[in-house]
Amino acid sequence: MKTILPISIATLFLFAPTFHYIQGLAPSKNAPDVPFHTPAYTTGKSLPRHITSSLTVGPEDGVILVHTVVTVDTGATLSIKPGTTVAVSEYGGLQVLGTLNASGAETTPIVFISNELNESNRNWNGILFENTGKGIVKHTIFHHASPALSCSSPGNVTLDSNTSLFGNLDLWGSC
């Protein structure tokens, strides 16, 4: 029995430098315990993966949910009314081949936010206007989008009074 105790103490001292590291892996008592991929919003109106005709959404629909990359097809129009909140899942976004009319107002902007509670997952792809895409993005606020807006062709998109927060890049391309 006497030999077990010294070996146990020696083993304890051998692994003591790793205790600080192991303790660092445990969640902090001060940090919120939010699992990865936890949506902030689970109810509202979900946009379909492909918008093939005219679709208008607004605050009366609740939070607009974007679960993946949603494509506004050529010939289709997505209109977003002032005061609408659009919550986008990680790596989701809007790809515009047709028309996007996101015209908020100064007092009731359109807000695009990440639909992730966990700060590590709050990145999404923003809005990409392809060569055939056109539209208006006015009085909008983008949270965690990188880039917030991308344009493949100059002159097809009108931008006015937009704000980008917490993203890596506001504009990309010829917007």
PDB file of C-alpha atoms in Angstrom:
ATOM      1  CA  MET A   1       0.000   0.000   0.000  1.00  0.00           C
ATOM      2  CA  LYS A   2       2.874   2.395   0.705  1.00  0.00           C
ATOM      3  CA  THR A   3       4.201   2.057  -2.845  1.00  0.00           C
ATOM      4  CA  ILE A   4       0.876   3.007  -4.422  1.00  0.00           C
ATOM      5  CA  LEU A   5       0.678   6.359  -2.665  1.00  0.00           C
ATOM      6  CA  PRO A   6       4.083   7.631  -3.860  1.00  0.00           C
ATOM      7  CA  ILE A   7       3.293   6.467  -7.390  1.00  0.00           C
ATOM      8  CA  SER A   8      -0.053   8.248  -7.288  1.00  0.00           C
ATOM      9  CA  ILE A   9       1.552  11.450  -6.054  1.00  0.00           C
ATOM     10  CA  ALA A  10       4.317  11.120  -8.662  1.00  0.00           C
ATOM     11  CA  THR A  11       1.687  10.590 -11.355  1.00  0.00           C
ATOM     12  CA  LEU A  12      -0.175  13.656 -10.122  1.00  0.00           C
ATOM     13  CA  PHE A  13       2.959  15.799 -10.421  1.00  0.00           C
ATOM     14  CA  LEU A  14       3.732  14.322 -13.832  1.00  0.00           C
ATOM     15  CA  PHE A  15       0.368  15.424 -15.244  1.00  0.00           C
ATOM     16  CA  ALA A  16       0.020  18.654 -13.214  1.00  0.00           C
ATOM     17  CA  PRO A  17       1.154  20.909 -16.080  1.00  0.00           C
ATOM     18  CA  THR A  18      -1.771  19.669 -18.208  1.00  0.00           C
ATOM     19  CA  PHE A  19      -4.444  20.512 -15.626  1.00  0.00           C
ATOM     20  CA  HIS A  20      -4.418  24.168 -16.623  1.00  0.00           C
ATOM     21  CA  TYR A  21      -4.884  23.181 -20.272  1.00  0.00           C
ATOM     22  CA  ILE A  22      -7.695  20.715 -19.480  1.00  0.00           C
ATOM     23  CA  GLN A  23      -9.403  23.308 -17.314  1.00  0.00           C
ATOM     24  CA  GLY A  24      -9.244  25.729 -20.275  1.00  0.00           C
ATOM     25  CA  LEU A  25     -11.310  23.298 -22.349  1.00  0.00           C
ATOM     26  CA  ALA A  26     -14.215  23.435 -19.921  1.00  0.00           C
ATOM     27  CA  PRO A  27     -16.755  26.193 -20.564  1.00  0.00           C
ATOM     28  CA  SER A  28     -16.237  29.289 -18.481  1.00  0.00           C
ATOM     29  CA  LYS A  29     -18.833  29.985 -15.832  1.00  0.00           C
ATOM     30  CA  ASN A  30     -19.005  33.561 -17.123  1.00  0.00           C
ATOM     31  CA  ALA A  31     -19.564  32.599 -20.793  1.00  0.00           C
ATOM     32  CA  PRO A  32     -23.034  31.751 -22.080  1.00  0.00           C
ATOM     33  CA  ASP A  33     -23.479  28.043 -22.684  1.00  0.00           C
ATOM     34  CA  VAL A  34     -24.696  28.196 -26.282  1.00  0.00           C
ATOM     35  CA  PRO A  35     -24.170  25.118 -28.461  1.00  0.00           C
ATOM     36  CA  PHE A  36     -22.975  25.509 -32.046  1.00  0.00           C
ATOM     37  CA  HIS A  37     -25.679  26.017 -34.687  1.00  0.00           C
ATOM     38  CA  THR A  38     -28.380  27.227 -32.355  1.00  0.00           C
ATOM     39  CA  PRO A  39     -30.816  29.436 -34.280  1.00  0.00           C
ATOM     40  CA  ALA A  40     -31.901  32.695 -32.712  1.00  0.00           C
ATOM     41  CA  TYR A  41     -35.237  32.478 -34.549  1.00  0.00           C
ATOM     42  CA  THR A  42     -37.166  29.291 -35.264  1.00  0.00           C
ATOM     43  CA  THR A  43     -40.523  30.776 -36.229  1.00  0.00           C
ATOM     44  CA  GLY A  44     -41.339  33.167 -39.014  1.00  0.00           C
ATOM     45  CA  LYS A  45     -41.636  32.923 -42.791  1.00  0.00           C
ATOM     46  CA  SER A  46     -39.008  30.734 -44.469  1.00  0.00           C
ATOM     47  CA  LEU A  47     -37.918  31.731 -47.954  1.00  0.00           C
ATOM     48  CA  PRO A  48     -37.865  28.911 -50.514  1.00  0.00           C
ATOM     49  CA  ARG A  49     -34.509  27.834 -51.976  1.00  0.00           C
ATOM     50  CA  HIS A  50     -35.564  29.250 -55.389  1.00  0.00           C
ATOM     51  CA  ILE A  51     -37.793  32.254 -55.875  1.00  0.00           C
ATOM     52  CA  THR A  52     -39.288  31.761 -59.340  1.00  0.00           C
ATOM     53  CA  SER A  53     -41.946  34.501 -59.424  1.00  0.00           C
ATOM     54  CA  SER A  54     -42.739  37.737 -57.611  1.00  0.00           C
ATOM     55  CA  LEU A  55     -42.638  37.465 -53.822  1.00  0.00           C
ATOM     56  CA  THR A  56     -43.130  40.252 -51.286  1.00  0.00           C
ATOM     57  CA  VAL A  57     -42.289  39.868 -47.598  1.00  0.00           C
ATOM     58  CA  GLY A  58     -42.691  42.305 -44.749  1.00  0.00           C
ATOM     59  CA  PRO A  59     -42.868  42.758 -40.999  1.00  0.00           C
ATOM     60  CA  GLU A  60     -46.385  41.288 -41.000  1.00  0.00           C
ATOM     61  CA  ASP A  61     -44.789  37.917 -41.894  1.00  0.00           C
ATOM     62  CA  GLY A  62     -42.655  37.921 -38.731  1.00  0.00           C
ATOM     63  CA  VAL A  63     -38.938  37.299 -39.038  1.00  0.00           C
ATOM     64  CA  ILE A  64     -37.992  36.164 -42.545  1.00  0.00           C
ATOM     65  CA  LEU A  65     -35.827  33.029 -42.322  1.00  0.00           C
ATOM     66  CA  VAL A  66     -33.120  32.185 -44.853  1.00  0.00           C
ATOM     67  CA  HIS A  67     -31.861  28.643 -44.202  1.00  0.00           C
ATOM     68  CA  THR A  68     -29.420  28.304 -47.115  1.00  0.00           C
ATOM     69  CA  VAL A  69     -28.412  30.263 -50.209  1.00  0.00           C
ATOM     70  CA  VAL A  70     -31.703  31.472 -51.679  1.00  0.00           C
ATOM     71  CA  THR A  71     -31.685  32.249 -55.405  1.00  0.00           C
ATOM     72  CA  VAL A  72     -33.928  34.893 -56.940  1.00  0.00           C
ATOM     73  CA  ASP A  73     -34.235  33.383 -60.419  1.00  0.00           C
ATOM     74  CA  THR A  74     -34.086  35.342 -63.682  1.00  0.00           C
ATOM     75  CA  GLY A  75     -37.478  36.976 -64.281  1.00  0.00           C
ATOM     76  CA  ALA A  76     -38.414  36.792 -60.570  1.00  0.00           C
ATOM     77  CA  THR A  77     -38.570  39.657 -58.074  1.00  0.00           C
ATOM     78  CA  LEU A  78     -38.108  39.545 -54.312  1.00  0.00           C
ATOM     79  CA  SER A  79     -39.435  42.673 -52.581  1.00  0.00           C
ATOM     80  CA  ILE A  80     -38.673  43.282 -48.918  1.00  0.00           C
ATOM     81  CA  LYS A  81     -40.763  45.930 -47.154  1.00  0.00           C
ATOM     82  CA  PRO A  82     -39.389  48.545 -44.735  1.00  0.00           C
ATOM     83  CA  GLY A  83     -39.107  47.366 -41.135  1.00  0.00           C
ATOM     84  CA  THR A  84     -38.520  43.714 -42.067  1.00  0.00           C
ATOM     85  CA  THR A  85     -35.978  41.587 -40.214  1.00  0.00           C
ATOM     86  CA  VAL A  86     -34.285  38.875 -42.284  1.00  0.00           C
ATOM     87  CA  ALA A  87     -32.419  36.223 -40.236  1.00  0.00           C
ATOM     88  CA  VAL A  88     -29.868  34.210 -42.241  1.00  0.00           C
ATOM     89  CA  SER A  89     -28.346  30.884 -41.183  1.00  0.00           C
ATOM     90  CA  GLU A  90     -24.584  30.383 -41.208  1.00  0.00           C
ATOM     91  CA  TYR A  91     -23.232  30.385 -44.794  1.00  0.00           C
ATOM     92  CA  GLY A  92     -26.665  31.292 -46.146  1.00  0.00           C
ATOM     93  CA  GLY A  93     -27.368  34.327 -48.278  1.00  0.00           C
ATOM     94  CA  LEU A  94     -29.190  35.709 -51.298  1.00  0.00           C
ATOM     95  CA  GLN A  95     -28.083  35.164 -54.894  1.00  0.00           C
ATOM     96  CA  VAL A  96     -29.875  37.526 -57.258  1.00  0.00           C
ATOM     97  CA  LEU A  97     -30.236  36.573 -60.921  1.00  0.00           C
ATOM     98  CA  GLY A  98     -33.529  38.465 -61.210  1.00  0.00           C
ATOM     99  CA  THR A  99     -34.511  41.528 -59.172  1.00  0.00           C
ATOM    100  CA  LEU A 100     -34.218  42.404 -55.490  1.00  0.00           C
ATOM    101  CA  ASN A 101     -36.084  45.407 -54.138  1.00  0.00           C
ATOM    102  CA  ALA A 102     -34.919  45.908 -50.548  1.00  0.00           C
ATOM    103  CA  SER A 103     -36.046  49.484 -49.972  1.00  0.00           C
ATOM    104  CA  GLY A 104     -36.163  50.270 -46.306  1.00  0.00           C
ATOM    105  CA  ALA A 105     -36.891  53.705 -44.895  1.00  0.00           C
ATOM    106  CA  GLU A 106     -34.748  55.908 -42.684  1.00  0.00           C
ATOM    107  CA  THR A 107     -36.995  55.298 -39.662  1.00  0.00           C
ATOM    108  CA  THR A 108     -37.821  51.666 -40.545  1.00  0.00           C
ATOM    109  CA  PRO A 109     -34.737  50.081 -42.147  1.00  0.00           C
ATOM    110  CA  ILE A 110     -34.553  46.511 -43.348  1.00  0.00           C
ATOM    111  CA  VAL A 111     -32.291  44.527 -41.025  1.00  0.00           C
ATOM    112  CA  PHE A 112     -30.324  41.491 -42.222  1.00  0.00           C
ATOM    113  CA  ILE A 113     -28.954  39.549 -39.256  1.00  0.00           C
ATOM    114  CA  SER A 114     -27.339  36.229 -38.561  1.00  0.00           C
ATOM    115  CA  ASN A 115     -29.710  33.572 -37.256  1.00  0.00           C
ATOM    116  CA  GLU A 116     -27.096  32.097 -34.921  1.00  0.00           C
ATOM    117  CA  LEU A 117     -26.926  32.518 -31.153  1.00  0.00           C
ATOM    118  CA  ASN A 118     -23.339  31.285 -30.994  1.00  0.00           C
ATOM    119  CA  GLU A 119     -20.971  34.134 -31.852  1.00  0.00           C
ATOM    120  CA  SER A 120     -18.585  31.728 -33.624  1.00  0.00           C
ATOM    121  CA  ASN A 121     -21.257  30.875 -36.211  1.00  0.00           C
ATOM    122  CA  ARG A 122     -22.599  34.324 -37.008  1.00  0.00           C
ATOM    123  CA  ASN A 123     -21.167  34.572 -40.500  1.00  0.00           C
ATOM    124  CA  TRP A 124     -23.226  34.521 -43.662  1.00  0.00           C
ATOM    125  CA  ASN A 125     -22.613  35.269 -47.324  1.00  0.00           C
ATOM    126  CA  GLY A 126     -24.541  38.508 -47.789  1.00  0.00           C
ATOM    127  CA  ILE A 127     -26.272  39.393 -51.066  1.00  0.00           C
ATOM    128  CA  LEU A 128     -24.671  38.555 -54.418  1.00  0.00           C
ATOM    129  CA  PHE A 129     -25.983  40.229 -57.563  1.00  0.00           C
ATOM    130  CA  GLU A 130     -24.978  38.105 -60.554  1.00  0.00           C
ATOM    131  CA  ASN A 131     -24.529  39.543 -64.096  1.00  0.00           C
ATOM    132  CA  THR A 132     -28.284  39.415 -64.789  1.00  0.00           C
ATOM    133  CA  GLY A 133     -29.234  40.568 -61.283  1.00  0.00           C
ATOM    134  CA  LYS A 134     -30.502  44.052 -60.604  1.00  0.00           C
ATOM    135  CA  GLY A 135     -32.147  45.908 -57.792  1.00  0.00           C
ATOM    136  CA  ILE A 136     -32.267  48.508 -55.072  1.00  0.00           C
ATOM    137  CA  VAL A 137     -30.769  48.135 -51.608  1.00  0.00           C
ATOM    138  CA  LYS A 138     -31.678  51.187 -49.569  1.00  0.00           C
ATOM    139  CA  HIS A 139     -31.756  51.905 -45.831  1.00  0.00           C
ATOM    140  CA  THR A 140     -30.615  48.435 -44.830  1.00  0.00           C
ATOM    141  CA  ILE A 141     -28.450  47.257 -41.953  1.00  0.00           C
ATOM    142  CA  PHE A 142     -26.264  44.164 -42.361  1.00  0.00           C
ATOM    143  CA  HIS A 143     -24.952  42.266 -39.324  1.00  0.00           C
ATOM    144  CA  HIS A 144     -22.143  39.668 -39.694  1.00  0.00           C
ATOM    145  CA  ALA A 145     -22.314  39.434 -43.511  1.00  0.00           C
ATOM    146  CA  SER A 146     -19.017  39.088 -45.384  1.00  0.00           C
ATOM    147  CA  PRO A 147     -19.255  40.677 -47.816  1.00  0.00           C
ATOM    148  CA  ALA A 148     -22.554  42.421 -47.191  1.00  0.00           C
ATOM    149  CA  LEU A 149     -23.082  43.155 -50.896  1.00  0.00           C
ATOM    150  CA  SER A 150     -21.348  41.802 -54.013  1.00  0.00           C
ATOM    151  CA  CYS A 151     -21.972  42.786 -57.625  1.00  0.00           C
ATOM    152  CA  SER A 152     -20.787  41.061 -60.803  1.00  0.00           C
ATOM    153  CA  SER A 153     -21.796  43.891 -63.183  1.00  0.00           C
ATOM    154  CA  PRO A 154     -21.693  47.656 -62.768  1.00  0.00           C
ATOM    155  CA  GLY A 155     -24.798  49.775 -63.036  1.00  0.00           C
ATOM    156  CA  ASN A 156     -27.427  47.139 -62.250  1.00  0.00           C
ATOM    157  CA  VAL A 157     -27.757  47.898 -58.542  1.00  0.00           C
ATOM    158  CA  THR A 158     -28.652  51.105 -56.725  1.00  0.00           C
ATOM    159  CA  LEU A 159     -27.266  51.403 -53.194  1.00  0.00           C
ATOM    160  CA  ASP A 160     -28.253  54.131 -50.754  1.00  0.00           C
ATOM    161  CA  SER A 161     -27.789  54.678 -47.002  1.00  0.00           C
ATOM    162  CA  ASN A 162     -26.749  51.133 -46.019  1.00  0.00           C
ATOM    163  CA  THR A 163     -24.818  50.098 -42.924  1.00  0.00           C
ATOM    164  CA  SER A 164     -22.647  47.037 -42.406  1.00  0.00           C
ATOM    165  CA  LEU A 165     -21.684  45.893 -38.897  1.00  0.00           C
ATOM    166  CA  PHE A 166     -19.447  43.063 -37.659  1.00  0.00           C
ATOM    167  CA  GLY A 167     -18.525  41.793 -41.139  1.00  0.00           C
ATOM    168  CA  ASN A 168     -15.130  41.574 -42.831  1.00  0.00           C
ATOM    169  CA  LEU A 169     -16.095  43.454 -45.995  1.00  0.00           C
ATOM    170  CA  ASP A 170     -18.940  45.829 -46.831  1.00  0.00           C
ATOM    171  CA  LEU A 171     -18.862  45.836 -50.639  1.00  0.00           C
ATOM    172  CA  TRP A 172     -17.172  43.641 -53.223  1.00  0.00           C
ATOM    173  CA  GLY A 173     -17.118  43.929 -56.959  1.00  0.00           C
ATOM    174  CA  SER A 174     -18.609  46.706 -59.031  1.00  0.00           C
ATOM    175  CA  CYS A 175     -21.469  47.747 -56.764  1.00  0.00           C
TER     176      CYS A 175
END
